């Protein structure tokens, strides 16, 4: 399979499950996730093709984003944090590392001289996405970074975000800053609750975090 197409279809299957309430569709999408884990790289990225001869070649704007989109949809459908773990690794680790010096991303970058990439040493810099999935998905990350529920708010992902919203008629502002250093990632949350209305604040602790 081409992973871009495969994950794109799997995302639609999750949408179908959420629209119809049919558990069989959700299980089908979960199986696509579970079966794909063995094909992921340690970076969290994914090859353009399953079982392809691409040990370092990738499609950051398509396959990786579709994988991340599948993870995010499954999290929204199930609430299982393992899907956020997989998405965070792919986006925060692999996708950012695939960016080039001009702000675009590398495509078909490979160290394998038996493949026929655009450039066998560095790959091709691209500032486009054939399905426009990248920009849309980056927006979905922002929407899901901090979310609200009946009890309060949840910080789900380690990305910079500033949110101002209303809760029971009161203004609440949550500012999240992420500091990335060579050996550490530090997450800071500032909550401005001028009306002092009580609410819960839940913070997801990533699986890799010791402290």
PDB file of C-alpha atoms in Angstrom:
ATOM      1  CA  UNK A   1       0.000   0.000   0.000  1.00  0.00           C
ATOM      2  CA  UNK A   2       0.929   3.641  -0.367  1.00  0.00           C
ATOM      3  CA  UNK A   3       0.701   4.878   3.214  1.00  0.00           C
ATOM      4  CA  UNK A   4      -0.676   8.258   2.178  1.00  0.00           C
ATOM      5  CA  UNK A   5      -3.724   6.660   0.556  1.00  0.00           C
ATOM      6  CA  UNK A   6      -4.093   3.947   3.231  1.00  0.00           C
ATOM      7  CA  UNK A   7      -4.131   6.359   6.168  1.00  0.00           C
ATOM      8  CA  UNK A   8      -6.363   8.728   4.254  1.00  0.00           C
ATOM      9  CA  UNK A   9      -8.982   6.000   3.880  1.00  0.00           C
ATOM     10  CA  UNK A  10      -8.560   4.962   7.526  1.00  0.00           C
ATOM     11  CA  UNK A  11      -9.274   8.538   8.636  1.00  0.00           C
ATOM     12  CA  UNK A  12     -12.517   8.392   6.689  1.00  0.00           C
ATOM     13  CA  UNK A  13     -13.441   5.136   8.391  1.00  0.00           C
ATOM     14  CA  UNK A  14     -13.137   6.852  11.804  1.00  0.00           C
ATOM     15  CA  UNK A  15     -15.353   9.666  10.535  1.00  0.00           C
ATOM     16  CA  UNK A  16     -17.876   7.053   9.388  1.00  0.00           C
ATOM     17  CA  UNK A  17     -17.799   5.405  12.818  1.00  0.00           C
ATOM     18  CA  UNK A  18     -18.420   8.723  14.588  1.00  0.00           C
ATOM     19  CA  UNK A  19     -21.225   9.667  12.179  1.00  0.00           C
ATOM     20  CA  UNK A  20     -23.059   6.348  12.330  1.00  0.00           C
ATOM     21  CA  UNK A  21     -22.175   5.066  15.805  1.00  0.00           C
ATOM     22  CA  UNK A  22     -21.243   1.730  14.234  1.00  0.00           C
ATOM     23  CA  UNK A  23     -18.562   0.080  16.373  1.00  0.00           C
ATOM     24  CA  UNK A  24     -17.419  -2.147  13.500  1.00  0.00           C
ATOM     25  CA  UNK A  25     -15.999   0.864  11.646  1.00  0.00           C
ATOM     26  CA  UNK A  26     -14.100   2.061  14.692  1.00  0.00           C
ATOM     27  CA  UNK A  27     -12.599  -1.400  15.203  1.00  0.00           C
ATOM     28  CA  UNK A  28     -11.552  -1.454  11.551  1.00  0.00           C
ATOM     29  CA  UNK A  29      -9.710   1.864  11.934  1.00  0.00           C
ATOM     30  CA  UNK A  30      -8.115   0.730  15.202  1.00  0.00           C
ATOM     31  CA  UNK A  31      -6.853  -2.384  13.444  1.00  0.00           C
ATOM     32  CA  UNK A  32      -5.297  -0.187  10.736  1.00  0.00           C
ATOM     33  CA  UNK A  33      -3.495   1.718  13.503  1.00  0.00           C
ATOM     34  CA  UNK A  34      -2.303  -1.412  15.322  1.00  0.00           C
ATOM     35  CA  UNK A  35      -1.152  -3.132  12.125  1.00  0.00           C
ATOM     36  CA  UNK A  36       0.828  -0.039  11.087  1.00  0.00           C
ATOM     37  CA  UNK A  37       2.843   0.333  14.292  1.00  0.00           C
ATOM     38  CA  UNK A  38       5.410  -2.259  13.202  1.00  0.00           C
ATOM     39  CA  UNK A  39       6.089  -0.248  10.034  1.00  0.00           C
ATOM     40  CA  UNK A  40       6.906   3.012  11.819  1.00  0.00           C
ATOM     41  CA  UNK A  41      10.446   4.243  12.254  1.00  0.00           C
ATOM     42  CA  UNK A  42      11.860   4.970  15.694  1.00  0.00           C
ATOM     43  CA  UNK A  43      11.474   8.670  14.832  1.00  0.00           C
ATOM     44  CA  UNK A  44       7.701   8.240  14.657  1.00  0.00           C
ATOM     45  CA  UNK A  45       7.724   8.772  10.900  1.00  0.00           C
ATOM     46  CA  UNK A  46       6.400   6.517   8.200  1.00  0.00           C
ATOM     47  CA  UNK A  47       7.663   5.477   4.792  1.00  0.00           C
ATOM     48  CA  UNK A  48       5.795   6.437   1.646  1.00  0.00           C
ATOM     49  CA  UNK A  49       5.063   2.742   1.062  1.00  0.00           C
ATOM     50  CA  UNK A  50       4.540  -0.196   3.400  1.00  0.00           C
ATOM     51  CA  UNK A  51       7.279  -2.812   2.941  1.00  0.00           C
ATOM     52  CA  UNK A  52       9.008  -0.479   0.521  1.00  0.00           C
ATOM     53  CA  UNK A  53      12.740  -0.075   0.068  1.00  0.00           C
ATOM     54  CA  UNK A  54      12.795   3.268   1.831  1.00  0.00           C
ATOM     55  CA  UNK A  55      14.769   3.173   5.032  1.00  0.00           C
ATOM     56  CA  UNK A  56      14.988   6.964   5.276  1.00  0.00           C
ATOM     57  CA  UNK A  57      12.770   8.272   2.487  1.00  0.00           C
ATOM     58  CA  UNK A  58       9.522   9.852   3.530  1.00  0.00           C
ATOM     59  CA  UNK A  59       6.614  12.097   2.608  1.00  0.00           C
ATOM     60  CA  UNK A  60       6.413  14.446   5.587  1.00  0.00           C
ATOM     61  CA  UNK A  61       3.600  16.521   4.125  1.00  0.00           C
ATOM     62  CA  UNK A  62       1.389  13.574   3.212  1.00  0.00           C
ATOM     63  CA  UNK A  63       2.016  10.163   4.753  1.00  0.00           C
ATOM     64  CA  UNK A  64       3.239  11.441   8.121  1.00  0.00           C
ATOM     65  CA  UNK A  65       0.440  13.976   8.333  1.00  0.00           C
ATOM     66  CA  UNK A  66      -2.168  11.378   7.394  1.00  0.00           C
ATOM     67  CA  UNK A  67      -0.769   9.073  10.074  1.00  0.00           C
ATOM     68  CA  UNK A  68      -0.967  11.892  12.584  1.00  0.00           C
ATOM     69  CA  UNK A  69      -4.483  12.681  11.446  1.00  0.00           C
ATOM     70  CA  UNK A  70      -5.550   9.077  11.974  1.00  0.00           C
ATOM     71  CA  UNK A  71      -4.053   9.117  15.475  1.00  0.00           C
ATOM     72  CA  UNK A  72      -5.851  12.338  16.362  1.00  0.00           C
ATOM     73  CA  UNK A  73      -9.192  11.087  15.051  1.00  0.00           C
ATOM     74  CA  UNK A  74      -8.870   7.842  17.011  1.00  0.00           C
ATOM     75  CA  UNK A  75      -8.097   9.813  20.168  1.00  0.00           C
ATOM     76  CA  UNK A  76     -11.195  11.951  19.681  1.00  0.00           C
ATOM     77  CA  UNK A  77     -13.287   8.829  19.102  1.00  0.00           C
ATOM     78  CA  UNK A  78     -11.937   6.745  22.001  1.00  0.00           C
ATOM     79  CA  UNK A  79     -10.142   9.020  24.478  1.00  0.00           C
ATOM     80  CA  UNK A  80      -7.221   6.558  24.536  1.00  0.00           C
ATOM     81  CA  UNK A  81      -4.025   8.494  25.164  1.00  0.00           C
ATOM     82  CA  UNK A  82      -1.824   6.051  23.211  1.00  0.00           C
ATOM     83  CA  UNK A  83      -3.057   7.663  20.017  1.00  0.00           C
ATOM     84  CA  UNK A  84      -1.805  11.052  21.204  1.00  0.00           C
ATOM     85  CA  UNK A  85       1.543   9.454  22.096  1.00  0.00           C
ATOM     86  CA  UNK A  86       1.952   8.187  18.532  1.00  0.00           C
ATOM     87  CA  UNK A  87       0.869  11.491  17.009  1.00  0.00           C
ATOM     88  CA  UNK A  88       3.158  13.555  19.226  1.00  0.00           C
ATOM     89  CA  UNK A  89       6.178  11.427  18.318  1.00  0.00           C
ATOM     90  CA  UNK A  90       5.451  11.741  14.597  1.00  0.00           C
ATOM     91  CA  UNK A  91       4.820  15.490  14.570  1.00  0.00           C
ATOM     92  CA  UNK A  92       7.033  16.895  17.327  1.00  0.00           C
ATOM     93  CA  UNK A  93       9.952  14.601  16.513  1.00  0.00           C
ATOM     94  CA  UNK A  94       9.878  13.398  12.907  1.00  0.00           C
ATOM     95  CA  UNK A  95       7.992  16.165  11.109  1.00  0.00           C
ATOM     96  CA  UNK A  96       9.970  19.014  12.658  1.00  0.00           C
ATOM     97  CA  UNK A  97      13.228  17.224  11.845  1.00  0.00           C
ATOM     98  CA  UNK A  98      12.141  16.927   8.208  1.00  0.00           C
ATOM     99  CA  UNK A  99      11.839  20.680   7.745  1.00  0.00           C
ATOM    100  CA  UNK A 100      14.376  22.353   5.469  1.00  0.00           C
ATOM    101  CA  UNK A 101      16.137  25.668   5.914  1.00  0.00           C
ATOM    102  CA  UNK A 102      13.551  27.552   3.844  1.00  0.00           C
ATOM    103  CA  UNK A 103      10.577  26.393   5.920  1.00  0.00           C
ATOM    104  CA  UNK A 104       9.433  23.695   3.518  1.00  0.00           C
ATOM    105  CA  UNK A 105       9.840  19.943   4.067  1.00  0.00           C
ATOM    106  CA  UNK A 106      12.012  17.254   2.534  1.00  0.00           C
ATOM    107  CA  UNK A 107      10.446  14.691   0.246  1.00  0.00           C
ATOM    108  CA  UNK A 108      11.968  11.384  -0.926  1.00  0.00           C
ATOM    109  CA  UNK A 109      15.096  11.892   1.162  1.00  0.00           C
ATOM    110  CA  UNK A 110      16.983   8.631   1.383  1.00  0.00           C
ATOM    111  CA  UNK A 111      20.426   7.249   2.168  1.00  0.00           C
ATOM    112  CA  UNK A 112      19.737   4.152   0.086  1.00  0.00           C
ATOM    113  CA  UNK A 113      21.573   4.424  -3.252  1.00  0.00           C
ATOM    114  CA  UNK A 114      19.344   1.752  -4.784  1.00  0.00           C
ATOM    115  CA  UNK A 115      16.313   4.031  -4.734  1.00  0.00           C
ATOM    116  CA  UNK A 116      15.574   6.692  -7.315  1.00  0.00           C
ATOM    117  CA  UNK A 117      14.837   9.771  -5.245  1.00  0.00           C
ATOM    118  CA  UNK A 118      14.866  13.326  -6.551  1.00  0.00           C
ATOM    119  CA  UNK A 119      18.294  13.729  -5.029  1.00  0.00           C
ATOM    120  CA  UNK A 120      19.959  10.623  -3.580  1.00  0.00           C
ATOM    121  CA  UNK A 121      21.800  12.705  -1.013  1.00  0.00           C
ATOM    122  CA  UNK A 122      19.333  15.284   0.269  1.00  0.00           C
ATOM    123  CA  UNK A 123      15.967  14.773  -1.395  1.00  0.00           C
ATOM    124  CA  UNK A 124      13.700  17.469  -2.796  1.00  0.00           C
ATOM    125  CA  UNK A 125      12.528  20.516  -0.892  1.00  0.00           C
ATOM    126  CA  UNK A 126       8.779  20.944  -1.295  1.00  0.00           C
ATOM    127  CA  UNK A 127       6.428  23.713  -0.271  1.00  0.00           C
ATOM    128  CA  UNK A 128       3.268  21.978  -1.417  1.00  0.00           C
ATOM    129  CA  UNK A 129       1.031  19.051  -0.467  1.00  0.00           C
ATOM    130  CA  UNK A 130      -0.819  17.149  -3.144  1.00  0.00           C
ATOM    131  CA  UNK A 131      -3.973  16.844  -1.024  1.00  0.00           C
ATOM    132  CA  UNK A 132      -3.657  19.994   1.109  1.00  0.00           C
ATOM    133  CA  UNK A 133      -3.768  17.675   4.141  1.00  0.00           C
ATOM    134  CA  UNK A 134      -0.771  19.229   5.884  1.00  0.00           C
ATOM    135  CA  UNK A 135      -2.120  22.703   6.575  1.00  0.00           C
ATOM    136  CA  UNK A 136      -5.515  21.374   7.615  1.00  0.00           C
ATOM    137  CA  UNK A 137      -3.999  18.871  10.016  1.00  0.00           C
ATOM    138  CA  UNK A 138      -1.682  21.435  11.613  1.00  0.00           C
ATOM    139  CA  UNK A 139      -4.819  23.448  12.329  1.00  0.00           C
ATOM    140  CA  UNK A 140      -6.423  20.388  13.950  1.00  0.00           C
ATOM    141  CA  UNK A 141      -3.393  20.041  16.222  1.00  0.00           C
ATOM    142  CA  UNK A 142      -3.960  23.591  17.458  1.00  0.00           C
ATOM    143  CA  UNK A 143      -7.662  22.885  18.077  1.00  0.00           C
ATOM    144  CA  UNK A 144      -6.876  19.763  20.110  1.00  0.00           C
ATOM    145  CA  UNK A 145      -3.862  21.078  22.055  1.00  0.00           C
ATOM    146  CA  UNK A 146      -6.061  22.475  24.837  1.00  0.00           C
ATOM    147  CA  UNK A 147      -9.686  21.341  25.035  1.00  0.00           C
ATOM    148  CA  UNK A 148     -12.670  22.011  27.289  1.00  0.00           C
ATOM    149  CA  UNK A 149     -15.130  19.610  28.907  1.00  0.00           C
ATOM    150  CA  UNK A 150     -17.837  19.741  31.549  1.00  0.00           C
ATOM    151  CA  UNK A 151     -15.322  19.632  34.404  1.00  0.00           C
ATOM    152  CA  UNK A 152     -12.786  22.108  33.066  1.00  0.00           C
ATOM    153  CA  UNK A 153      -9.886  22.018  30.650  1.00  0.00           C
ATOM    154  CA  UNK A 154      -7.277  19.544  29.404  1.00  0.00           C
ATOM    155  CA  UNK A 155      -3.780  20.191  28.107  1.00  0.00           C
ATOM    156  CA  UNK A 156      -3.320  17.346  25.640  1.00  0.00           C
ATOM    157  CA  UNK A 157      -0.226  18.210  23.602  1.00  0.00           C
ATOM    158  CA  UNK A 158       3.076  20.071  24.129  1.00  0.00           C
ATOM    159  CA  UNK A 159       2.645  22.990  21.725  1.00  0.00           C
ATOM    160  CA  UNK A 160       2.620  26.738  22.275  1.00  0.00           C
ATOM    161  CA  UNK A 161      -0.928  28.027  22.551  1.00  0.00           C
ATOM    162  CA  UNK A 162      -2.808  30.961  24.055  1.00  0.00           C
ATOM    163  CA  UNK A 163      -6.534  30.366  24.642  1.00  0.00           C
ATOM    164  CA  UNK A 164      -9.130  32.818  25.928  1.00  0.00           C
ATOM    165  CA  UNK A 165     -12.619  31.438  26.460  1.00  0.00           C
ATOM    166  CA  UNK A 166     -15.755  31.709  28.563  1.00  0.00           C
ATOM    167  CA  UNK A 167     -16.764  29.262  31.291  1.00  0.00           C
ATOM    168  CA  UNK A 168     -20.134  29.771  32.970  1.00  0.00           C
ATOM    169  CA  UNK A 169     -20.025  33.364  31.835  1.00  0.00           C
ATOM    170  CA  UNK A 170     -16.541  33.944  33.303  1.00  0.00           C
ATOM    171  CA  UNK A 171     -13.414  34.663  31.268  1.00  0.00           C
ATOM    172  CA  UNK A 172     -10.590  32.117  31.476  1.00  0.00           C
ATOM    173  CA  UNK A 173      -7.241  32.397  29.714  1.00  0.00           C
ATOM    174  CA  UNK A 174      -4.743  29.530  29.454  1.00  0.00           C
ATOM    175  CA  UNK A 175      -1.283  30.221  28.091  1.00  0.00           C
ATOM    176  CA  UNK A 176       1.014  27.273  27.346  1.00  0.00           C
ATOM    177  CA  UNK A 177       4.696  27.633  26.519  1.00  0.00           C
ATOM    178  CA  UNK A 178       7.017  24.828  25.442  1.00  0.00           C
ATOM    179  CA  UNK A 179      10.786  25.219  25.866  1.00  0.00           C
ATOM    180  CA  UNK A 180      12.829  22.741  23.810  1.00  0.00           C
ATOM    181  CA  UNK A 181      16.486  22.280  24.712  1.00  0.00           C
ATOM    182  CA  UNK A 182      18.998  19.667  23.480  1.00  0.00           C
ATOM    183  CA  UNK A 183      18.176  17.252  26.306  1.00  0.00           C
ATOM    184  CA  UNK A 184      14.913  18.499  27.800  1.00  0.00           C
ATOM    185  CA  UNK A 185      11.435  19.721  26.962  1.00  0.00           C
ATOM    186  CA  UNK A 186       9.836  21.967  29.587  1.00  0.00           C
ATOM    187  CA  UNK A 187       6.125  22.713  29.576  1.00  0.00           C
ATOM    188  CA  UNK A 188       4.774  25.786  31.356  1.00  0.00           C
ATOM    189  CA  UNK A 189       1.074  26.522  31.906  1.00  0.00           C
ATOM    190  CA  UNK A 190      -0.243  29.881  33.043  1.00  0.00           C
ATOM    191  CA  UNK A 191      -3.909  30.042  34.015  1.00  0.00           C
ATOM    192  CA  UNK A 192      -5.657  33.389  34.371  1.00  0.00           C
ATOM    193  CA  UNK A 193      -8.913  32.922  36.240  1.00  0.00           C
ATOM    194  CA  UNK A 194      -9.868  36.397  37.383  1.00  0.00           C
ATOM    195  CA  UNK A 195     -13.349  35.371  38.475  1.00  0.00           C
ATOM    196  CA  UNK A 196     -11.914  32.499  40.539  1.00  0.00           C
ATOM    197  CA  UNK A 197     -14.638  30.102  39.422  1.00  0.00           C
ATOM    198  CA  UNK A 198     -13.357  26.584  40.271  1.00  0.00           C
ATOM    199  CA  UNK A 199     -12.637  24.085  37.516  1.00  0.00           C
ATOM    200  CA  UNK A 200     -10.414  21.066  36.882  1.00  0.00           C
ATOM    201  CA  UNK A 201      -7.224  21.327  34.840  1.00  0.00           C
ATOM    202  CA  UNK A 202      -5.879  18.046  33.508  1.00  0.00           C
ATOM    203  CA  UNK A 203      -2.392  17.770  32.014  1.00  0.00           C
ATOM    204  CA  UNK A 204      -1.349  14.821  29.898  1.00  0.00           C
ATOM    205  CA  UNK A 205       2.046  13.499  30.949  1.00  0.00           C
ATOM    206  CA  UNK A 206       3.831  12.082  27.865  1.00  0.00           C
ATOM    207  CA  UNK A 207       4.907   8.457  28.043  1.00  0.00           C
ATOM    208  CA  UNK A 208       8.588   9.460  27.727  1.00  0.00           C
ATOM    209  CA  UNK A 209       8.533  11.974  30.592  1.00  0.00           C
ATOM    210  CA  UNK A 210      10.298  11.062  33.839  1.00  0.00           C
ATOM    211  CA  UNK A 211       9.417  14.298  35.620  1.00  0.00           C
TER     212      UNK A 211
END
